[in-house]
Coordinates of C-alpha atoms in Angstrom, one line a residue:
D1 CA 13.8 -50.5 4.1
G2 CA 11.3 -50.3 6.9
P3 CA 7.7 -49.4 6.5
W4 CA 8.5 -45.8 7.3
R5 CA 10.1 -45.5 4.0
T6 CA 7.2 -46.6 1.8
E7 CA 4.8 -44.1 0.2
G8 CA 1.7 -45.9 1.5
Y9 CA 2.8 -45.7 5.1
F10 CA 3.8 -42.0 4.8
M11 CA 0.4 -41.2 3.1
A12 CA -1.5 -43.1 5.9
S13 CA 0.2 -41.1 8.6
L14 CA -0.8 -37.8 7.1
H15 CA -3.6 -35.7 8.0
P16 CA -6.5 -36.0 5.6
D17 CA -6.3 -32.4 4.7
D18 CA -2.7 -32.8 3.5
H19 CA -3.3 -35.8 1.1
A20 CA -3.8 -33.6 -1.9
S21 CA -0.6 -31.6 -1.3
A22 CA 1.3 -34.7 -0.6
A23 CA 0.3 -36.2 -3.9
K24 CA 1.3 -33.0 -5.7
W25 CA 4.7 -33.1 -3.8
I26 CA 5.2 -36.8 -4.8
E27 CA 4.2 -36.0 -8.4
N28 CA 6.8 -33.2 -8.5
W29 CA 9.6 -35.6 -7.9
E30 CA 9.4 -36.4 -11.6
T31 CA 10.3 -32.8 -12.6
I32 CA 12.5 -31.7 -9.9
A33 CA 16.0 -30.7 -11.1
D34 CA 19.2 -31.9 -9.3
G35 CA 20.1 -29.3 -6.7
E36 CA 16.6 -27.9 -6.6
V37 CA 15.0 -27.9 -3.2
A38 CA 11.1 -28.4 -2.6
E39 CA 9.7 -27.2 0.7
W40 CA 6.3 -28.5 2.1
R41 CA 4.4 -28.0 5.3
Y42 CA 2.2 -30.9 6.5
R43 CA 0.7 -32.7 9.6
V44 CA 1.5 -36.3 10.7
R45 CA 0.0 -38.3 13.4
S46 CA 2.5 -38.9 16.3
A47 CA 2.8 -42.1 18.2
A48 CA 0.5 -40.6 20.8
G49 CA -2.2 -39.9 18.2
E50 CA -1.7 -36.2 18.1
W51 CA -1.4 -34.2 14.8
N52 CA 2.1 -32.6 14.7
W53 CA 3.4 -30.2 12.2
R54 CA 6.4 -30.9 10.0
W55 CA 8.4 -28.8 7.5
L56 CA 10.1 -30.8 4.9
R57 CA 12.9 -29.8 2.4
S58 CA 13.7 -32.4 -0.3
T59 CA 16.0 -32.6 -3.2
P60 CA 16.7 -35.5 -5.7
F61 CA 19.3 -38.0 -4.3
E62 CA 19.3 -40.8 -6.9
R63 CA 18.1 -41.2 -10.5
D64 CA 17.8 -44.4 -12.6
A65 CA 19.3 -44.7 -16.2
E66 CA 16.4 -42.8 -17.7
G67 CA 16.8 -39.9 -15.4
K68 CA 13.8 -40.7 -13.2
V69 CA 14.1 -39.9 -9.6
R70 CA 14.4 -43.1 -7.6
Q71 CA 15.3 -41.5 -4.2
V72 CA 14.7 -38.2 -2.7
L73 CA 16.9 -36.8 0.3
C74 CA 14.4 -35.3 2.8
V75 CA 15.0 -33.3 5.9
S76 CA 12.0 -32.8 8.1
V77 CA 11.8 -30.6 11.1
D78 CA 9.0 -30.8 13.8
T79 CA 7.5 -27.3 13.9
T80 CA 4.5 -28.2 16.0
A81 CA 5.5 -25.8 19.0
R82 CA 5.9 -22.9 16.5
E83 CA 2.7 -23.6 14.6
R84 CA 0.8 -23.8 17.9
A85 CA 2.3 -20.6 19.1
V86 CA 1.3 -18.9 15.8
Q87 CA -2.3 -20.4 16.1
A88 CA -2.5 -19.2 19.8
L89 CA -1.4 -15.7 18.6
S90 CA -3.9 -15.6 15.8
D91 CA -6.6 -16.7 18.2
S92 CA -5.7 -14.1 20.7
E93 CA -5.6 -11.5 18.1
Q94 CA -9.0 -12.4 16.9
R95 CA -10.4 -12.3 20.3
H96 CA -8.7 -8.9 20.9
R97 CA -10.3 -7.6 17.7
M98 CA -13.8 -8.9 18.6
I99 CA -13.7 -7.2 22.0
M100 CA -12.3 -4.0 20.5
E101 CA -14.9 -3.9 17.6
G102 CA -17.9 -4.9 19.9
A103 CA -17.2 -2.5 22.8
S104 CA -19.7 0.3 23.3
D105 CA -17.0 2.4 25.3
G106 CA -14.1 4.1 23.3
I107 CA -10.9 2.0 23.7
F108 CA -7.7 3.7 22.8
V109 CA -4.2 2.0 22.9
C110 CA -1.2 4.3 22.8
D111 CA 2.5 3.7 22.5
P112 CA 5.0 4.9 25.2
T113 CA 5.1 8.3 23.4
L114 CA 1.2 8.5 23.8
R115 CA 0.6 8.1 20.0
F116 CA -2.5 6.1 19.1
V117 CA -1.6 2.6 17.9
D118 CA -5.3 1.1 18.1
V119 CA -8.7 2.4 18.5
N120 CA -12.0 0.8 18.3
P121 CA -15.1 2.1 16.4
A122 CA -16.7 3.6 19.5
G123 CA -13.6 5.6 20.3
C124 CA -13.6 6.9 16.5
E125 CA -17.2 7.9 17.1
L126 CA -16.4 9.6 20.5
L127 CA -13.6 11.7 19.0
R128 CA -15.4 12.3 15.8
L129 CA -12.4 11.1 13.7
T130 CA -11.7 8.1 11.5
R131 CA -9.4 5.4 12.4
G132 CA -6.9 6.6 9.9
E133 CA -7.0 10.1 11.4
L134 CA -6.4 8.8 15.0
L135 CA -3.6 6.3 14.4
G136 CA -0.3 7.9 14.9
R137 CA -1.8 11.0 16.5
N138 CA -0.7 12.0 19.9
L139 CA -3.2 11.9 22.8
R140 CA -1.9 15.2 24.0
S141 CA -3.2 17.0 20.9
F142 CA -6.6 16.7 22.2
F143 CA -6.1 18.9 25.1
T144 CA -5.1 22.6 25.5
P145 CA -1.7 23.5 26.7
R146 CA -3.1 24.9 29.8
D147 CA -4.9 21.6 30.6
L148 CA -1.7 19.7 30.1
Q149 CA 0.2 22.1 32.3
E150 CA -2.3 21.8 35.2
R151 CA -2.8 18.0 34.7
P152 CA 0.0 16.5 32.6
L153 CA -0.4 13.3 30.9
R154 CA 2.8 11.2 31.9
L155 CA 3.4 7.6 31.4
S156 CA 5.8 7.6 34.3
D157 CA 3.0 8.7 36.7
L158 CA 0.7 6.0 35.4
R159 CA 3.3 3.3 35.9
E160 CA 4.0 4.6 39.4
Q161 CA 0.3 5.0 40.5
G162 CA -1.3 2.1 38.7
P163 CA -4.7 2.4 36.9
Y164 CA -6.7 5.4 37.6
L165 CA -10.0 7.0 36.7
S166 CA -10.2 10.7 35.8
E167 CA -12.4 13.1 34.1
R168 CA -10.8 15.2 31.4
R169 CA -12.0 17.8 29.0
L170 CA -10.7 17.4 25.4
Q171 CA -11.4 18.7 21.9
R172 CA -12.9 16.4 19.4
G173 CA -12.0 16.2 15.7
D174 CA -15.0 18.5 14.8
G175 CA -13.9 21.2 17.2
T176 CA -16.4 20.6 19.8
W177 CA -15.4 20.0 23.4
A178 CA -16.3 17.1 25.6
Y179 CA -16.0 16.0 29.2
L180 CA -15.0 12.4 29.2
E181 CA -14.3 9.9 32.0
M182 CA -11.0 8.2 31.3
H183 CA -9.9 5.0 32.8
S184 CA -6.1 4.7 32.1
R185 CA -3.7 1.8 32.7
V186 CA -0.3 0.5 31.4
L187 CA -0.4 -2.7 29.5
D188 CA 2.2 -5.2 30.5
D189 CA 3.4 -5.7 26.9

């Protein structure tokens, strides 16, 4: 019955933001049914002083004569690496969105079939279409068949040649034609 088994020691090792949820989790011990599993995510200070994430599953293990839970069986898994990866991805997505939203040039992201999967507000304005009208639409639909025959849009060429700059004529959503300078490249992912 070392100190790691006491409620006070456990609460002292928790991140301050997790104290309220810990108190609720402990309170729920009184009502949890046999065989029922409670799950909880929390942070605990490591021996090195860092905050590490844990995922905990618990179920009643022993009750007293009145049926009150005396011991709870807990399985705790360190999920720090996963939580950090999720946070890094979230931060990256947030930076990506800020760049996309703030750019004054039109930015278009296409899948391997050249269908739009992302576009920024400047791109919508440039093509005179809403984001909803652009997403899923094929880039080729903005060019005449003759233009595509003379200068095809092929992902394989872009992969072989690398990034390139070109001037192309395309038809915007309102029917007007525009000459645009296009810088194209394959994204690694």
